[in-house]
Each structure stands twice: as structure tokens, then as C-alpha cells.
GROMACS .gro file of C-alpha atoms in nm:
model
  443
    1MET     CA    1  -2.737  -1.936  -1.266
    2LYS     CA    2  -2.515  -2.183  -1.126
    3LYS     CA    3  -2.563  -2.164  -0.745
    4HIS     CA    4  -2.196  -2.099  -0.494
    5SER     CA    5  -2.138  -2.132  -0.109
    6SER     CA    6  -1.970  -1.923   0.076
    7GLN     CA    7  -1.685  -2.039   0.287
    8PRO     CA    8  -1.730  -2.024   0.648
    9ARG     CA    9  -1.550  -1.828   0.922
   10ALA     CA   10  -1.438  -1.937   1.297
   11SER     CA   11  -1.523  -1.620   1.394
   12ASP     CA   12  -1.896  -1.642   1.278
   13SER     CA   13  -2.140  -1.594   1.550
   14PRO     CA   14  -2.440  -1.463   1.556
   15PRO     CA   15  -2.471  -1.069   1.642
   16GLU     CA   16  -2.819  -0.913   1.740
   17GLY     CA   17  -3.041  -0.858   1.517
   18LEU     CA   18  -2.906  -1.133   1.289
   19GLU     CA   19  -3.189  -1.165   0.956
   20THR     CA   20  -3.136  -1.464   0.716
   21LEU     CA   21  -3.258  -1.232   0.341
   22THR     CA   22  -3.254  -1.327  -0.016
   23LEU     CA   23  -3.094  -0.968  -0.179
   24GLY     CA   24  -2.969  -0.856  -0.514
   25ILE     CA   25  -2.675  -0.706  -0.524
   26ASN     CA   26  -2.672  -0.385  -0.689
   27ALA     CA   27  -2.320  -0.195  -0.666
   28MET     CA   28  -1.979  -0.210  -0.500
   29GLY     CA   29  -1.892  -0.021  -0.246
   30ALA     CA   30  -1.597   0.142  -0.232
   31GLN     CA   31  -1.376  -0.206   0.002
   32GLY     CA   32  -1.478  -0.455  -0.242
   33ASP     CA   33  -1.768  -0.472  -0.080
   34GLY     CA   34  -2.122  -0.583  -0.312
   35VAL     CA   35  -2.407  -0.324  -0.205
   36ALA     CA   36  -2.751  -0.420  -0.133
   37ARG     CA   37  -3.049  -0.229  -0.030
   38VAL     CA   38  -3.261  -0.316   0.272
   39GLY     CA   39  -3.529  -0.085   0.287
   40ASP     CA   40  -3.389   0.303   0.295
   41ALA     CA   41  -3.059   0.162   0.409
   42ALA     CA   42  -2.687  -0.053   0.228
   43VAL     CA   43  -2.571  -0.374   0.324
   44HIS     CA   44  -2.268  -0.424   0.246
   45ILE     CA   45  -2.149  -0.817   0.190
   46PRO     CA   46  -1.827  -0.919   0.102
   47PHE     CA   47  -1.765  -1.162  -0.201
   48THR     CA   48  -2.073  -0.989  -0.424
   49LEU     CA   49  -2.099  -0.864  -0.690
   50ALA     CA   50  -2.373  -0.599  -0.853
   51GLY     CA   51  -2.630  -0.817  -1.072
   52GLU     CA   52  -2.556  -1.141  -0.807
   53ILE     CA   53  -2.906  -1.256  -0.594
   54VAL     CA   54  -2.778  -1.375  -0.282
   55GLN     CA   55  -2.869  -1.546   0.056
   56ALA     CA   56  -2.654  -1.391   0.284
   57ASP     CA   57  -2.726  -1.329   0.706
   58VAL     CA   58  -2.800  -0.935   0.752
   59ALA     CA   59  -2.691  -0.772   1.041
   60GLY     CA   60  -2.741  -0.340   1.066
   61ALA     CA   61  -2.546  -0.241   0.733
   62LYS     CA   62  -2.289  -0.533   0.733
   63GLY     CA   63  -2.404  -0.908   0.575
   64ARG     CA   64  -2.251  -1.224   0.562
   65LEU     CA   65  -2.242  -1.408   0.269
   66ILE     CA   66  -2.466  -1.766   0.306
   67ALA     CA   67  -2.457  -1.862  -0.087
   68VAL     CA   68  -2.476  -1.690  -0.447
   69ASP     CA   69  -2.854  -1.787  -0.591
   70ALA     CA   70  -2.726  -1.582  -0.937
   71SER     CA   71  -2.414  -1.554  -1.005
   72SER     CA   72  -2.201  -1.246  -1.173
   73PRO     CA   73  -2.091  -1.309  -1.554
   74GLU     CA   74  -1.773  -1.077  -1.451
   75ARG     CA   75  -1.773  -1.408  -1.134
   76VAL     CA   76  -1.458  -1.565  -1.203
   77GLU     CA   77  -1.205  -1.894  -0.966
   78PRO     CA   78  -0.999  -1.715  -0.732
   79VAL     CA   79  -0.684  -1.826  -0.723
   80CYS     CA   80  -0.608  -1.890  -0.366
   81ARG     CA   81  -0.747  -2.194  -0.146
   82HIS     CA   82  -0.819  -2.006   0.143
   83PHE     CA   83  -0.998  -1.662  -0.020
   84GLY     CA   84  -1.322  -1.627   0.153
   85VAL     CA   85  -1.139  -1.682   0.466
   86CYS     CA   86  -0.844  -1.496   0.486
   87GLY     CA   87  -0.882  -1.168   0.494
   88GLY     CA   88  -0.542  -1.050   0.311
   89CYS     CA   89  -0.804  -1.037  -0.071
   90ALA     CA   90  -1.104  -0.885  -0.072
   91LEU     CA   91  -1.219  -0.977  -0.424
   92GLN     CA   92  -1.025  -1.287  -0.624
   93HIS     CA   93  -1.390  -1.384  -0.734
   94TRP     CA   94  -1.450  -1.082  -1.012
   95ALA     CA   95  -1.255  -1.064  -1.344
   96ALA     CA   96  -1.027  -0.861  -1.417
   97THR     CA   97  -1.222  -0.581  -1.696
   98PRO     CA   98  -1.399  -0.491  -1.486
   99TYR     CA   99  -1.225  -0.467  -1.172
  100ASP     CA  100  -0.914  -0.233  -1.327
  101ALA     CA  101  -1.175  -0.011  -1.401
  102TRP     CA  102  -1.357  -0.045  -1.017
  103LYS     CA  103  -1.019   0.085  -0.919
  104ALA     CA  104  -0.923   0.357  -1.119
  105GLY     CA  105  -1.330   0.497  -1.046
  106LEU     CA  106  -1.209   0.472  -0.689
  107VAL     CA  107  -0.996   0.771  -0.786
  108GLU     CA  108  -1.254   0.944  -1.003
  109ALA     CA  109  -1.511   0.927  -0.728
  110ALA     CA  110  -1.325   1.084  -0.465
  111LEU     CA  111  -1.158   1.375  -0.676
  112ALA     CA  112  -1.473   1.406  -0.803
  113GLN     CA  113  -1.616   1.434  -0.424
  114ALA     CA  114  -1.379   1.696  -0.335
  115ARG     CA  115  -1.507   1.920  -0.663
  116VAL     CA  116  -1.183   1.924  -0.784
  117ARG     CA  117  -1.129   1.900  -1.215
  118ALA     CA  118  -0.910   1.667  -1.340
  119PRO     CA  119  -0.842   1.435  -1.672
  120ALA     CA  120  -0.940   1.100  -1.687
  121VAL     CA  121  -0.755   0.841  -1.468
  122GLU     CA  122  -0.472   0.658  -1.756
  123THR     CA  123  -0.489   0.314  -1.841
  124LEU     CA  124  -0.461   0.170  -1.488
  125LYS     CA  125  -0.144   0.001  -1.412
  126THR     CA  126  -0.102  -0.372  -1.268
  127TYR     CA  127   0.155  -0.654  -1.195
  128PRO     CA  128   0.158  -0.980  -1.248
  129VAL     CA  129   0.035  -1.186  -0.926
  130ALA     CA  130   0.330  -1.308  -0.722
  131SER     CA  131   0.522  -0.964  -0.731
  132ARG     CA  132   0.476  -0.957  -0.321
  133ARG     CA  133   0.798  -0.785  -0.212
  134ARG     CA  134   0.685  -0.800   0.189
  135ALA     CA  135   0.432  -0.938   0.422
  136ALA     CA  136   0.329  -0.936   0.804
  137PHE     CA  137   0.246  -1.235   0.921
  138THR     CA  138   0.131  -1.386   1.242
  139ALA     CA  139   0.227  -1.692   1.425
  140ARG     CA  140   0.084  -1.889   1.721
  141LYS     CA  141   0.069  -2.169   1.948
  142ASP     CA  142  -0.120  -2.351   2.093
  143GLU     CA  143  -0.147  -2.729   2.222
  144GLY     CA  144   0.231  -2.820   2.034
  145ALA     CA  145   0.048  -2.670   1.679
  146LEU     CA  146   0.142  -2.406   1.515
  147ARG     CA  147  -0.004  -2.176   1.256
  148LEU     CA  148   0.127  -1.902   1.062
  149GLY     CA  149  -0.098  -1.685   0.863
  150PHE     CA  150  -0.304  -1.338   0.860
  151ASN     CA  151  -0.629  -1.271   0.992
  152ALA     CA  152  -0.903  -1.402   0.910
  153ALA     CA  153  -1.194  -1.149   0.709
  154ARG     CA  154  -1.293  -0.901   0.962
  155SER     CA  155  -1.196  -1.124   1.245
  156HIS     CA  156  -0.859  -1.130   1.475
  157ASP     CA  157  -0.987  -1.543   1.458
  158LEU     CA  158  -0.637  -1.677   1.255
  159VAL     CA  159  -0.619  -1.886   0.907
  160ASP     CA  160  -0.360  -2.096   0.882
  161ILE     CA  161  -0.197  -2.097   0.528
  162GLU     CA  162  -0.096  -2.327   0.294
  163GLU     CA  163   0.041  -2.087   0.054
  164CYS     CA  164   0.021  -1.706  -0.055
  165PRO     CA  165  -0.006  -1.707  -0.470
  166ILE     CA  166   0.068  -1.280  -0.429
  167LEU     CA  167   0.368  -1.281  -0.280
  168LEU     CA  168   0.745  -1.302  -0.463
  169PRO     CA  169   0.753  -1.652  -0.475
  170ARG     CA  170   1.126  -1.651  -0.282
  171LEU     CA  171   0.917  -1.528  -0.024
  172ALA     CA  172   0.672  -1.776   0.003
  173ALA     CA  173   0.904  -2.094  -0.044
  174ALA     CA  174   1.010  -1.886   0.329
  175LEU     CA  175   0.747  -2.031   0.444
  176PRO     CA  176   0.768  -2.349   0.573
  177HIS     CA  177   1.097  -2.248   0.711
  178LEU     CA  178   0.884  -2.022   0.919
  179ARG     CA  179   0.673  -2.230   1.028
  180ALA     CA  180   0.937  -2.538   1.122
  181GLY     CA  181   1.186  -2.282   1.322
  182LEU     CA  182   0.906  -2.079   1.477
  183LYS     CA  183   0.777  -2.386   1.632
  184GLY     CA  184   1.054  -2.485   1.801
  185ALA     CA  185   1.162  -2.156   1.958
  186MET     CA  186   0.754  -2.019   2.050
  187ALA     CA  187   0.604  -2.188   2.365
  188ASP     CA  188   0.229  -2.312   2.351
  189ARG     CA  189  -0.033  -2.019   2.337
  190GLY     CA  190   0.229  -1.839   2.213
  191GLU     CA  191   0.213  -1.548   1.980
  192ALA     CA  192   0.451  -1.388   1.795
  193LYS     CA  193   0.477  -1.111   1.468
  194ILE     CA  194   0.684  -1.180   1.146
  195GLN     CA  195   0.814  -0.858   0.868
  196VAL     CA  196   0.934  -1.069   0.578
  197THR     CA  197   1.050  -0.770   0.289
  198ALA     CA  198   1.247  -0.873  -0.008
  199ALA     CA  199   1.532  -0.720  -0.027
  200ASP     CA  200   1.745  -0.784  -0.365
  201ASN     CA  201   1.998  -0.925  -0.213
  202GLY     CA  202   1.798  -1.197   0.101
  203LEU     CA  203   1.521  -1.141   0.329
  204ASP     CA  204   1.484  -0.919   0.621
  205VAL     CA  205   1.399  -1.138   0.904
  206ALA     CA  206   1.268  -0.918   1.202
  207ILE     CA  207   1.024  -1.130   1.508
  208ALA     CA  208   0.822  -1.002   1.821
  209GLY     CA  209   0.693  -1.243   2.021
  210PRO     CA  210   0.755  -1.445   2.382
  211ARG     CA  211   1.115  -1.398   2.456
  212LEU     CA  212   1.331  -1.651   2.264
  213ALA     CA  213   1.456  -1.928   2.417
  214SER     CA  214   1.872  -1.968   2.388
  215SER     CA  215   1.747  -2.360   2.370
  216ALA     CA  216   1.595  -2.282   2.047
  217ARG     CA  217   1.772  -1.978   1.875
  218HIS     CA  218   2.055  -2.266   1.641
  219ALA     CA  219   1.757  -2.379   1.477
  220LEU     CA  220   1.503  -2.095   1.422
  221GLU     CA  221   1.816  -1.896   1.217
  222SER     CA  222   1.950  -2.276   1.082
  223GLU     CA  223   1.579  -2.240   0.957
  224LEU     CA  224   1.609  -1.899   0.851
  225GLN     CA  225   1.875  -1.923   0.727
  226ALA     CA  226   1.762  -2.183   0.444
  227ALA     CA  227   1.518  -1.946   0.393
  228ASP     CA  228   1.714  -1.642   0.169
  229ALA     CA  229   1.730  -1.482   0.474
  230ILE     CA  230   2.071  -1.186   0.485
  231ARG     CA  231   1.888  -1.044   0.776
  232ALA     CA  232   1.686  -1.200   1.136
  233SER     CA  233   1.609  -1.009   1.474
  234TRP     CA  234   1.409  -1.111   1.755
  235ASN     CA  235   1.282  -0.805   1.932
  236GLY     CA  236   1.485  -0.621   1.837
  237GLU     CA  237   1.768  -0.807   1.868
  238ALA     CA  238   1.964  -0.922   1.589
  239LEU     CA  239   1.990  -1.308   1.533
  240PHE     CA  240   2.192  -1.247   1.323
  241ILE     CA  241   2.328  -1.031   1.042
  242ASN     CA  242   2.488  -1.178   0.727
  243GLY     CA  243   2.503  -0.884   0.506
  244VAL     CA  244   2.277  -0.592   0.505
  245PRO     CA  245   2.024  -0.608   0.329
  246ARG     CA  246   1.996  -0.358   0.013
  247VAL     CA  247   1.752  -0.231  -0.291
  248GLY     CA  248   1.756  -0.031  -0.566
  249PHE     CA  249   1.632   0.362  -0.632
  250GLY     CA  250   1.745   0.511  -0.976
  251GLY     CA  251   2.087   0.353  -0.967
  252ALA     CA  252   2.130   0.369  -0.623
  253ARG     CA  253   2.218   0.141  -0.388
  254VAL     CA  254   2.055   0.234  -0.087
  255SER     CA  255   2.073   0.029   0.243
  256LEU     CA  256   1.773  -0.123   0.417
  257PRO     CA  257   1.744   0.049   0.823
  258GLY     CA  258   1.474  -0.253   1.005
  259GLY     CA  259   1.124  -0.109   0.974
  260ALA     CA  260   1.164   0.136   0.734
  261PHE     CA  261   0.860   0.190   0.444
  262LEU     CA  262   0.971   0.007   0.090
  263GLN     CA  263   0.716  -0.010  -0.194
  264ALA     CA  264   0.492  -0.391  -0.172
  265VAL     CA  265   0.581  -0.396  -0.513
  266GLU     CA  266   0.903  -0.330  -0.696
  267ALA     CA  267   0.764  -0.263  -1.074
  268CYS     CA  268   0.527  -0.027  -0.939
  269GLU     CA  269   0.740   0.181  -0.704
  270ARG     CA  270   1.032   0.188  -1.087
  271ASP     CA  271   0.644   0.318  -1.254
  272MET     CA  272   0.566   0.586  -1.043
  273ALA     CA  273   0.919   0.686  -1.035
  274ALA     CA  274   0.906   0.710  -1.409
  275PHE     CA  275   0.567   0.897  -1.358
  276THR     CA  276   0.751   1.098  -1.163
  277VAL     CA  277   1.054   1.189  -1.350
  278GLU     CA  278   0.812   1.259  -1.700
  279ALA     CA  279   0.521   1.466  -1.516
  280LEU     CA  280   0.874   1.748  -1.420
  281ASP     CA  281   1.003   1.691  -1.750
  282ALA     CA  282   0.637   1.778  -1.883
  283ALA     CA  283   0.554   2.067  -1.651
  284GLY     CA  284   0.918   2.210  -1.745
  285ALA     CA  285   1.096   2.121  -1.395
  286GLY     CA  286   1.280   1.811  -1.475
  287LYS     CA  287   1.579   2.081  -1.464
  288GLY     CA  288   1.535   2.156  -1.092
  289PRO     CA  289   1.625   2.211  -0.796
  290VAL     CA  290   1.339   1.998  -0.713
  291CYS     CA  291   1.223   1.920  -0.301
  292ASP     CA  292   1.143   1.515  -0.190
  293LEU     CA  293   0.846   1.590   0.077
  294PHE     CA  294   0.766   1.240   0.263
  295ALA     CA  295   1.093   1.143   0.014
  296GLY     CA  296   1.188   0.784   0.289
  297LEU     CA  297   1.470   0.563   0.158
  298GLY     CA  298   1.480   0.768  -0.200
  299ALA     CA  299   1.222   0.552  -0.457
  300PHE     CA  300   1.192   0.901  -0.640
  301THR     CA  301   1.517   1.136  -0.533
  302PHE     CA  302   1.726   0.915  -0.693
  303PRO     CA  303   1.520   0.883  -1.022
  304VAL     CA  304   1.479   1.313  -1.028
  305ALA     CA  305   1.826   1.359  -0.893
  306ALA     CA  306   1.973   1.188  -1.198
  307ARG     CA  307   1.835   1.491  -1.422
  308ALA     CA  308   1.811   1.774  -1.045
  309SER     CA  309   1.939   1.859  -0.767
  310VAL     CA  310   1.679   1.711  -0.479
  311THR     CA  311   1.651   1.820  -0.143
  312ALA     CA  312   1.523   1.491   0.032
  313TYR     CA  313   1.269   1.559   0.370
  314GLU     CA  314   1.186   1.313   0.551
  315ASP     CA  315   1.082   1.194   0.958
  316ASN     CA  316   1.268   0.894   1.023
  317ALA     CA  317   1.676   0.879   1.136
  318ALA     CA  318   1.781   0.577   0.980
  319ALA     CA  319   1.568   0.640   0.609
  320VAL     CA  320   1.801   0.984   0.640
  321ALA     CA  321   2.065   0.842   0.725
  322ALA     CA  322   2.070   0.562   0.453
  323LEU     CA  323   1.946   0.816   0.181
  324SER     CA  324   2.278   1.088   0.246
  325ALA     CA  325   2.461   0.778   0.225
  326ALA     CA  326   2.364   0.587  -0.066
  327ALA     CA  327   2.375   0.967  -0.269
  328LYS     CA  328   2.767   0.975  -0.114
  329GLU     CA  329   2.773   0.605  -0.357
  330THR     CA  330   2.619   0.686  -0.638
  331LYS     CA  331   2.786   0.811  -0.912
  332GLY     CA  332   2.628   1.053  -1.208
  333LEU     CA  333   2.383   1.234  -0.987
  334LYS     CA  334   2.321   1.575  -1.002
  335PRO     CA  335   2.338   1.675  -0.600
  336VAL     CA  336   2.151   1.560  -0.312
  337LYS     CA  337   2.071   1.609   0.034
  338ALA     CA  338   1.879   1.488   0.312
  339ILE     CA  339   1.696   1.669   0.604
  340ARG     CA  340   1.555   1.519   0.889
  341ARG     CA  341   1.300   1.674   0.951
  342ASP     CA  342   0.897   1.597   1.023
  343LEU     CA  343   0.665   1.720   0.701
  344PHE     CA  344   0.329   1.709   1.027
  345ARG     CA  345   0.432   1.888   1.288
  346SER     CA  346   0.662   2.180   1.037
  347PRO     CA  347   0.522   2.152   0.685
  348LEU     CA  348   0.822   2.347   0.464
  349GLY     CA  349   0.669   2.732   0.521
  350PHE     CA  350   0.678   2.895   0.121
  351GLN     CA  351   0.898   3.080   0.127
  352GLU     CA  352   1.110   2.771   0.210
  353LEU     CA  353   0.917   2.589  -0.123
  354ASN     CA  354   0.992   2.936  -0.360
  355ALA     CA  355   1.354   2.798  -0.376
  356PHE     CA  356   1.240   2.484  -0.600
  357ALA     CA  357   1.122   2.440  -0.930
  358ALA     CA  358   0.917   2.144  -0.822
  359ALA     CA  359   0.805   1.918  -0.502
  360VAL     CA  360   0.751   1.514  -0.464
  361VAL     CA  361   0.499   1.464  -0.214
  362ASP     CA  362   0.449   1.119  -0.140
  363PRO     CA  363   0.272   1.121   0.226
  364PRO     CA  364   0.164   0.860   0.411
  365ARG     CA  365  -0.261   0.742   0.377
  366GLU     CA  366  -0.333   0.986   0.619
  367GLY     CA  367  -0.249   1.228   0.378
  368ALA     CA  368   0.014   1.592   0.416
  369GLU     CA  369  -0.319   1.856   0.485
  370ALA     CA  370  -0.082   2.135   0.635
  371GLN     CA  371   0.219   2.062   0.421
  372ALA     CA  372   0.003   2.115   0.110
  373ARG     CA  373  -0.187   2.438   0.210
  374ALA     CA  374   0.186   2.541   0.255
  375LEU     CA  375   0.247   2.438  -0.128
  376ALA     CA  376  -0.149   2.637  -0.203
  377GLN     CA  377   0.037   2.959  -0.094
  378SER     CA  378   0.360   2.921  -0.256
  379LYS     CA  379   0.464   3.009  -0.558
  380ILE     CA  380   0.560   2.674  -0.657
  381PRO     CA  381   0.520   2.628  -1.046
  382ALA     CA  382   0.458   2.230  -1.020
  383ALA     CA  383   0.403   1.930  -0.803
  384VAL     CA  384   0.399   1.585  -0.870
  385MET     CA  385   0.223   1.387  -0.591
  386LEU     CA  386   0.160   1.062  -0.541
  387SER     CA  387  -0.070   0.842  -0.257
  388CYS     CA  388  -0.194   0.575  -0.131
  389ASN     CA  389  -0.557   0.672  -0.053
  390PRO     CA  390  -0.773   0.835  -0.313
  391ALA     CA  391  -0.933   1.000  -0.045
  392THR     CA  392  -0.623   1.228   0.137
  393PHE     CA  393  -0.514   1.240  -0.185
  394ALA     CA  394  -0.812   1.443  -0.280
  395ARG     CA  395  -0.883   1.608   0.013
  396ASP     CA  396  -0.530   1.791  -0.033
  397ALA     CA  397  -0.602   1.818  -0.446
  398ALA     CA  398  -0.831   2.009  -0.353
  399ILE     CA  399  -0.636   2.202  -0.156
  400LEU     CA  400  -0.386   2.248  -0.410
  401ALA     CA  401  -0.679   2.339  -0.667
  402GLU     CA  402  -0.825   2.614  -0.422
  403GLY     CA  403  -0.446   2.744  -0.405
  404GLY     CA  404  -0.482   2.802  -0.846
  405PHE     CA  405  -0.294   2.410  -0.921
  406GLU     CA  406  -0.424   2.273  -1.217
  407LEU     CA  407  -0.510   1.836  -1.159
  408THR     CA  408  -0.316   1.789  -1.539
  409ARG     CA  409  -0.261   1.469  -1.527
  410LEU     CA  410  -0.335   1.196  -1.338
  411ALA     CA  411  -0.232   0.818  -1.310
  412ALA     CA  412  -0.328   0.459  -1.061
  413PHE     CA  413  -0.134   0.134  -0.965
  414ASP     CA  414  -0.307  -0.177  -0.843
  415GLN     CA  415   0.080  -0.245  -0.634
  416PHE     CA  416  -0.212  -0.468  -0.350
  417ARG     CA  417  -0.406  -0.649  -0.649
  418TYR     CA  418  -0.710  -0.812  -0.475
  419SER     CA  419  -0.801  -0.560  -0.266
  420ALA     CA  420  -0.949  -0.191  -0.211
  421HIS     CA  421  -0.584  -0.062  -0.234
  422VAL     CA  422  -0.478   0.161  -0.479
  423GLU     CA  423  -0.214   0.437  -0.615
  424VAL     CA  424  -0.220   0.720  -0.727
  425ALA     CA  425   0.044   0.977  -0.898
  426ALA     CA  426  -0.088   1.360  -0.994
  427LEU     CA  427   0.100   1.621  -1.182
  428PHE     CA  428  -0.036   1.958  -1.049
  429ARG     CA  429   0.074   2.338  -1.228
  430ARG     CA  430   0.033   2.666  -1.182
  431PRO     CA  431  -0.167   2.762  -1.504
  432ARG     CA  432  -0.164   3.191  -1.516
  433THR     CA  433  -0.398   3.392  -1.714
  434LYS     CA  434  -0.242   3.671  -1.973
  435LYS     CA  435  -0.246   3.905  -1.614
  436GLY     CA  436  -0.045   3.671  -1.489
  437ARG     CA  437  -0.241   3.620  -1.204
  438LEU     CA  438  -0.414   3.252  -1.091
  439SER     CA  439  -0.663   3.092  -1.253
  440PRO     CA  440  -0.925   2.958  -1.005
  441ALA     CA  441  -0.918   2.523  -1.059
  442LEU     CA  442  -1.186   2.432  -0.940
  443CYS     CA  443  -1.555   2.287  -1.087
   0.00000   0.00000   0.00000
């Protein structure tokens, strides 16, 4: 078998209790690490695959790959030269078919652990490699040299990237311009954080860093405009605004507020919206009224509003304003109302929920435990829940199941390719016995 050597990482330093061991990888962990056994303890070793024999430095439950002595037939060549050093991707070395099965399995395992009865996950939706439309970079300048990139794996050390194949081509093409502009704008020993979003009509660039010298501003602006930036800011102050970045949701054109949440892959967002609309139709709730909880900018509000009236609840004031403005400008929609509300502190109560035919719920990674409890107490007949975290999704699904909901459709989407993240979408319906009482949905 071919032997593979791991790439050294700048952060590597021998921790206490370090041992160099030859180990067999038994399984893949939930974070994409290979899992070996040392006595009764599990050791997680990044960049390895089940069935491999590896050499690794081990300290406690963590290991660092030294070399692969016997490789898995599922091992493939990474698509990026920085893989194994850069912490942005964890699984470029794994063939597509077993990788896809593992991702769907993360969702199924989380539900099984929460004891929620569920159908099999539908075929995992996947997307082209170069499809990521937003990214967060770090830049550091030392002795006149600028490094721009991502943190090293499990480290705060910065990897200076020459390429990033997962980015949209127009976002990747901006990297040389960002590098050139920041090199002149930053002082030695300075650090900046750069958020770049590819809107439909240009890039939106937000930089946070030390004070920008007025003498460097013009050169930075020139490089950013050459990168096709339509709007740019430094520490919240506008560098230039050549137009308002816009994104499309179900026929609506929404202005993008600075710092607003946007799904990372546009095609994934469309697929999740299509799932939502189809699921509501299947539940007999496609004509509303519908409440959209944690609505953001309206990624699901507007597709649903093509068929049903929607009340969208969101805590971010700028997102609420952008959603409302787009709703007024878009023809052919059923009534859309946007309301600012912190659904963590003040979830919709069961009586408020009873006014709706269905709910769409798309919370952040921490899930929507309080809102799920109110849904469980309500009489609302259907809910579509979307999530980027199988663990909190399963917790909330168990709450809904305890309240009489049945999980009848389940899908997964690989929006963050080569990572352990997976998006989930599910339809929950209230089954009823012949007497009209709610049926239990836990196994």
C-alpha cells in the first residue's frame, strides 16, 4: 500500500504525555476525524480514514497524523494544495460516495440518539466544489510581508493561501486584490478580519482592523473596486458604496444589510426553499397562513409567499427592514408582514401559533428549544424545520415528537463540502387517532 506523509502544521508542538504510536483507524467520528482505540480510550486523528494503519503522535484523546502506512481504497487526492495545513477543510481526502453516506448518517445518528422515529434521509443534495459565496479571511502583516488566509487546523496560526477551490470563482479572483490592498493599508504587526460576500451584483467587503491611514485609503479602494466590490467598509465606516448589494429569494430582490446572515451556497438555499414549499403543500398547508420563524432576510419567506400569506419573525432590525422593503417591491406575492422579535427570549406562544396553518423554523446552530416547546403545546398542524446542526435539530425534534408531531420527511444538504457540517430539513405533521387524539411519535 502507498505510504502517505502528513503535512506539518505550524502550530505543532509536543504536548505533555506525547507518544508516537502505530494505530488502526476503526471508524469515522462526527467531526470527520478517524477514530482509533488506545486501550479503552478513543483517539481522534484528523485526515485519516477507517481501515487505515497510521503513525500518529498521541496525547490523551487527540492525535496528530505522521504518516499513513496502509491507506484506505476510499482515499483520494485532495483538490487543494493547502489541505492538511489549512483548517478550512477536513475531508478532501475521502471519496465522494462514502463521504456522502457518512454525512447523511450524521443526521440519522443524531435522531436515533434522541430516540426520534424518522424516515430515512433522502439522497444527500450536493453542490459543485467552487460554490461558496461568502468567506471570512484573516490578514496579518509582519516585517512588510502580508499573509492572507485561514487559521491552520486546530490552531491560531495563519495559513497564507494561494488558492481556495471551494470559493465561487469571482470571490477567489478577489484574493490577489485583497492581498495587494491590505499590504499597503496595514502597519507591521497588524491584523485584520475580512468578510467577503458575493451578492448578485458584486462583492460586499467588510474589513475590521487597526486604524486605516488616510494615505493608504485610495490604493485600498482601487484594489477593492478592481476586485468587483460594489460596497466596502473599514471598521463599519464606508470606504465606498457604488450600489446596494442585492440577493434574490423566490422572485424577490432583497438589499443585503452589512453583516446580515446569508446561506453559504445559493443553490443549497434554493433547494431548501423548494423542500419547504413542497413539504407545506404535502401537509395541506401550502395556502397558509404561515409563520416564518427566524426568517432572516426572507430566504424561505418569499418562496412560501408565492402561495400563502406569511408573517416573518426575525430579531435583526436591518434584516426585518430589508425583508419588508423587498415585500413591498415584489409583485405577485400573498401578503407578507415582517415583525422584529427575539424568539429566544420571547418565542411565539401556543395561542399565537394556533392562528397559523403551518410554521417554518430556521434557527441558528443553537436550535430553537423554547420555540419548539411552544410549537409542541400548540394545535398547529404542520411545521418545517431547517437546521445546520443535527444535534440541536434532534433535540428540538424530540420536543415536537413529545408534543404529538410525527417526522414524515427528512432531507440533508451538503452546503459546507469537505467539512463535518450538514444542513437538515424536515417536515413534522400531527397524526391523529380515530378519536382525534394526538398519537405519540417517539420510539
